[in-house]
Coordinates of C-alpha atoms in Angstrom, one line a residue:
Chain K
D1 CA -43.0 -47.3 120.9
V2 CA -41.9 -46.7 124.5
K3 CA -39.6 -49.3 125.9
V4 CA -38.9 -49.9 129.6
T5 CA -36.3 -52.6 130.2
Q6 CA -35.2 -54.2 133.5
S7 CA -31.8 -55.8 133.9
S8 CA -33.0 -59.3 134.9
R9 CA -36.3 -61.3 134.6
Y10 CA -35.3 -63.6 137.4
L11 CA -32.8 -63.2 140.2
V12 CA -31.8 -65.3 143.2
K13 CA -29.8 -63.8 146.0
R14 CA -28.8 -64.8 149.5
T15 CA -29.8 -63.1 152.7
G16 CA -27.5 -60.2 153.5
E17 CA -26.3 -59.6 149.9
K18 CA -26.5 -56.2 148.3
V19 CA -28.7 -56.3 145.3
F20 CA -29.0 -53.9 142.4
L21 CA -32.1 -53.8 140.1
E22 CA -31.7 -51.7 137.0
C23 CA -34.3 -50.0 134.9
V24 CA -33.8 -48.2 131.6
Q25 CA -36.3 -46.3 129.5
D26 CA -35.7 -45.0 126.1
M27 CA -38.3 -42.2 125.8
D28 CA -36.7 -39.4 127.8
H29 CA -39.4 -39.6 130.5
E30 CA -38.9 -37.4 133.5
N31 CA -40.7 -39.7 136.0
M32 CA -39.6 -43.1 137.0
F33 CA -41.0 -45.5 139.6
W34 CA -40.2 -48.7 141.5
Y35 CA -43.0 -50.9 142.7
R36 CA -43.1 -54.3 144.3
Q37 CA -46.0 -56.6 143.6
D38 CA -47.1 -59.4 146.0
P39 CA -50.0 -61.7 145.7
G40 CA -53.1 -60.2 147.1
L41 CA -51.4 -56.9 147.8
G42 CA -51.3 -55.3 144.4
L43 CA -48.6 -52.8 143.4
R44 CA -47.0 -50.9 146.2
L45 CA -44.8 -47.9 145.5
I46 CA -41.3 -48.1 146.9
Y47 CA -39.6 -44.9 145.4
F48 CA -40.1 -42.5 142.6
S49 CA -38.1 -39.9 140.8
Y50 CA -39.1 -36.7 139.1
D51 CA -35.7 -35.9 137.6
V52 CA -32.0 -36.8 137.6
K53 CA -30.7 -37.0 141.2
M54 CA -34.2 -36.4 142.6
K55 CA -36.0 -39.1 144.6
E56 CA -39.1 -39.4 146.7
K57 CA -40.2 -42.1 149.1
G58 CA -43.2 -44.0 148.2
D59 CA -45.4 -46.1 150.6
I60 CA -42.9 -48.8 151.5
P61 CA -39.3 -47.4 151.2
E62 CA -37.8 -49.2 154.2
G63 CA -35.0 -51.5 153.3
Y64 CA -34.5 -49.9 149.9
S65 CA -32.7 -47.0 148.3
V66 CA -32.5 -45.7 144.8
S67 CA -30.2 -43.9 142.5
R68 CA -30.9 -41.8 139.4
E69 CA -27.6 -40.5 138.0
K70 CA -28.9 -40.4 134.4
K71 CA -32.4 -39.5 133.1
E72 CA -32.9 -42.9 131.4
R73 CA -31.8 -45.1 134.3
F74 CA -33.3 -45.7 137.7
S75 CA -31.7 -48.2 140.0
L76 CA -33.2 -49.9 143.1
I77 CA -30.8 -51.0 145.7
L78 CA -31.4 -53.6 148.5
E79 CA -28.5 -52.8 150.9
S80 CA -28.9 -56.1 152.7
A81 CA -31.4 -58.4 151.2
S82 CA -33.8 -60.2 153.5
T83 CA -36.3 -63.0 152.7
N84 CA -39.2 -60.7 153.1
Q85 CA -38.0 -58.8 150.1
T86 CA -38.7 -61.8 147.9
S87 CA -41.2 -60.3 145.4
M88 CA -41.8 -59.2 141.8
Y89 CA -40.3 -55.7 141.2
L90 CA -41.8 -53.5 138.5
C91 CA -40.3 -50.4 137.1
A92 CA -42.3 -47.7 135.3
S93 CA -41.7 -44.4 133.6
S94 CA -43.9 -41.6 132.5
P95 CA -43.7 -38.1 131.0
P96 CA -45.1 -35.4 133.2
R97 CA -48.9 -35.6 133.6
R98 CA -49.2 -38.8 131.5
R99 CA -49.8 -42.4 132.2
Q100 CA -47.1 -44.9 133.2
Y101 CA -45.3 -47.4 131.0
F102 CA -44.2 -50.6 132.8
G103 CA -41.1 -52.8 132.4
P104 CA -41.4 -56.6 132.3
G105 CA -40.6 -57.1 136.0
T106 CA -37.8 -58.8 137.9
R107 CA -38.8 -61.7 140.1
L108 CA -36.4 -61.6 143.0
T109 CA -36.0 -64.6 145.4
V110 CA -33.9 -64.1 148.5
T111 CA -32.9 -67.3 150.2
Chain O
E1 CA -55.0 -41.5 152.4
D2 CA -56.1 -42.4 148.8
K3 CA -57.7 -45.8 148.5
V4 CA -58.7 -48.0 145.6
V5 CA -60.7 -51.2 146.1
Q6 CA -61.2 -53.8 143.4
S7 CA -63.8 -56.6 143.5
P8 CA -64.0 -59.4 143.2
L9 CA -60.4 -60.4 144.0
S10 CA -60.6 -63.4 141.9
L11 CA -63.0 -64.8 139.3
V12 CA -63.2 -68.1 137.5
V13 CA -65.4 -68.4 134.4
H14 CA -65.8 -70.4 131.2
E15 CA -65.1 -69.2 127.7
G16 CA -68.0 -67.2 126.3
D17 CA -69.1 -65.8 129.7
T18 CA -69.4 -62.1 130.3
V19 CA -67.6 -60.6 133.3
T20 CA -67.8 -57.3 135.1
L21 CA -64.9 -56.1 137.3
N22 CA -65.4 -53.3 139.8
C23 CA -63.2 -50.6 141.0
S24 CA -64.1 -48.1 143.7
Y25 CA -62.0 -45.2 145.0
E26 CA -61.5 -42.5 147.6
V27 CA -59.1 -39.9 146.4
T28 CA -58.7 -36.2 146.8
N29 CA -58.5 -34.1 143.6
F30 CA -59.4 -37.0 141.2
R31 CA -57.8 -36.7 137.8
S32 CA -58.2 -40.1 136.1
L33 CA -58.8 -43.8 136.5
L34 CA -56.8 -46.3 134.6
W35 CA -57.2 -50.0 133.8
Y36 CA -54.3 -52.3 133.1
K37 CA -54.1 -56.0 132.1
Q38 CA -51.2 -58.0 133.5
E39 CA -50.3 -61.4 132.2
K40 CA -47.0 -62.9 133.4
K41 CA -45.2 -59.8 132.4
A42 CA -45.5 -56.0 132.4
P43 CA -49.0 -54.5 132.9
T44 CA -50.4 -53.3 129.6
F45 CA -52.6 -50.2 129.4
L46 CA -56.3 -50.7 128.6
F47 CA -58.2 -47.5 129.3
M48 CA -57.9 -44.1 130.8
L49 CA -61.2 -42.6 132.1
T50 CA -61.5 -39.0 133.1
S51 CA -65.2 -38.1 132.4
S52 CA -68.2 -39.7 134.0
G53 CA -70.7 -41.6 131.8
I54 CA -68.6 -41.9 128.7
E55 CA -67.9 -45.5 127.7
K56 CA -64.5 -46.5 126.4
K57 CA -64.4 -49.6 124.2
S58 CA -61.8 -51.8 122.6
G59 CA -63.1 -54.9 121.0
R60 CA -64.8 -57.1 123.6
L61 CA -63.6 -54.9 126.5
S62 CA -65.4 -51.7 127.7
S63 CA -65.2 -49.5 130.7
I64 CA -67.1 -46.6 132.2
L65 CA -66.6 -44.2 135.1
D66 CA -69.2 -43.0 137.5
K67 CA -67.8 -40.0 139.4
K68 CA -70.9 -39.7 141.5
E69 CA -70.5 -43.2 142.8
L70 CA -66.7 -43.0 142.8
S71 CA -66.4 -46.2 140.8
S72 CA -65.7 -47.8 137.5
I73 CA -66.5 -51.1 135.9
L74 CA -64.6 -53.1 133.2
N75 CA -66.7 -55.4 131.1
I76 CA -65.4 -58.3 129.1
T77 CA -67.9 -60.0 126.8
A78 CA -67.5 -63.4 125.2
T79 CA -64.4 -64.2 127.3
Q80 CA -61.6 -66.2 125.8
T81 CA -58.7 -68.1 127.6
G82 CA -56.4 -65.3 126.5
D83 CA -58.3 -62.9 128.8
S84 CA -56.9 -64.8 131.8
A85 CA -54.9 -62.2 133.6
I86 CA -54.7 -59.9 136.6
Y87 CA -56.7 -56.7 135.9
L88 CA -55.4 -53.7 137.8
C89 CA -57.2 -50.5 138.5
A90 CA -55.3 -47.3 139.3
V91 CA -56.5 -43.8 140.3
E92 CA -54.4 -40.7 139.6
P93 CA -54.9 -37.7 141.8
L94 CA -53.7 -34.2 140.7
S95 CA -51.0 -33.3 143.2
A96 CA -49.9 -29.8 143.9
G97 CA -46.7 -30.2 141.9
G98 CA -48.7 -31.3 138.9
S99 CA -47.3 -34.8 138.8
Y100 CA -49.6 -37.8 139.0
I101 CA -48.7 -40.6 141.4
P102 CA -51.3 -43.3 140.9
T103 CA -52.7 -45.5 143.7
F104 CA -53.3 -49.1 142.6
G105 CA -55.9 -51.5 143.7
R106 CA -55.0 -55.1 144.6
G107 CA -56.2 -56.4 141.3
T108 CA -58.7 -58.9 140.1
S109 CA -57.4 -62.3 139.0
L110 CA -59.5 -63.6 136.2
I111 CA -59.2 -67.2 135.0
V112 CA -61.1 -68.3 131.9
H113 CA -61.4 -72.0 131.4
P114 CA -62.0 -73.4 127.9

């Protein structure tokens, strides 16, 4: 059974802090994705990665960066957290040309 | 730009009712349409549809794709309180590189009252 885990279910950070959200998958998937989900807006793609050290911008990359140093791990970084980054963050992974598997999500609050 | 529109955005019903959720799309090089159910956690996969007119069924849930109308419906019969969730529709195009980056709709929030 595919497992995608995220480092925290809930996180509270202050404005201006650097925030790391970690995602790990155990199925050797090539593709990994970071989304944010806000009420009424659905899932919006922040960044995705096809392979180690590869990254591509999604629809809303501003204010975020990512790191993929190992195949199983994809990190989302908020360099300087702002209140408008308060959201639910979902990680997903997939093999090539197959559907995505989602992690449980991290609810981030920036105060 | 690829686009996925779900309707209604929210729905409140009573147990035993039947509901129909809609998903329409505009996408170049359509490959597949997916439905997910999301409770207060990770979206869980329900159906993947690639061929028009073929119904997929799982218990009280069923879904069908209409490529001519560029749409899909998700039906839930005899709803139960456990069906309360956000239902997400996503469409995957086939990109030049062969990888599928889905576009998601905004979701339909379903609340089933006892």
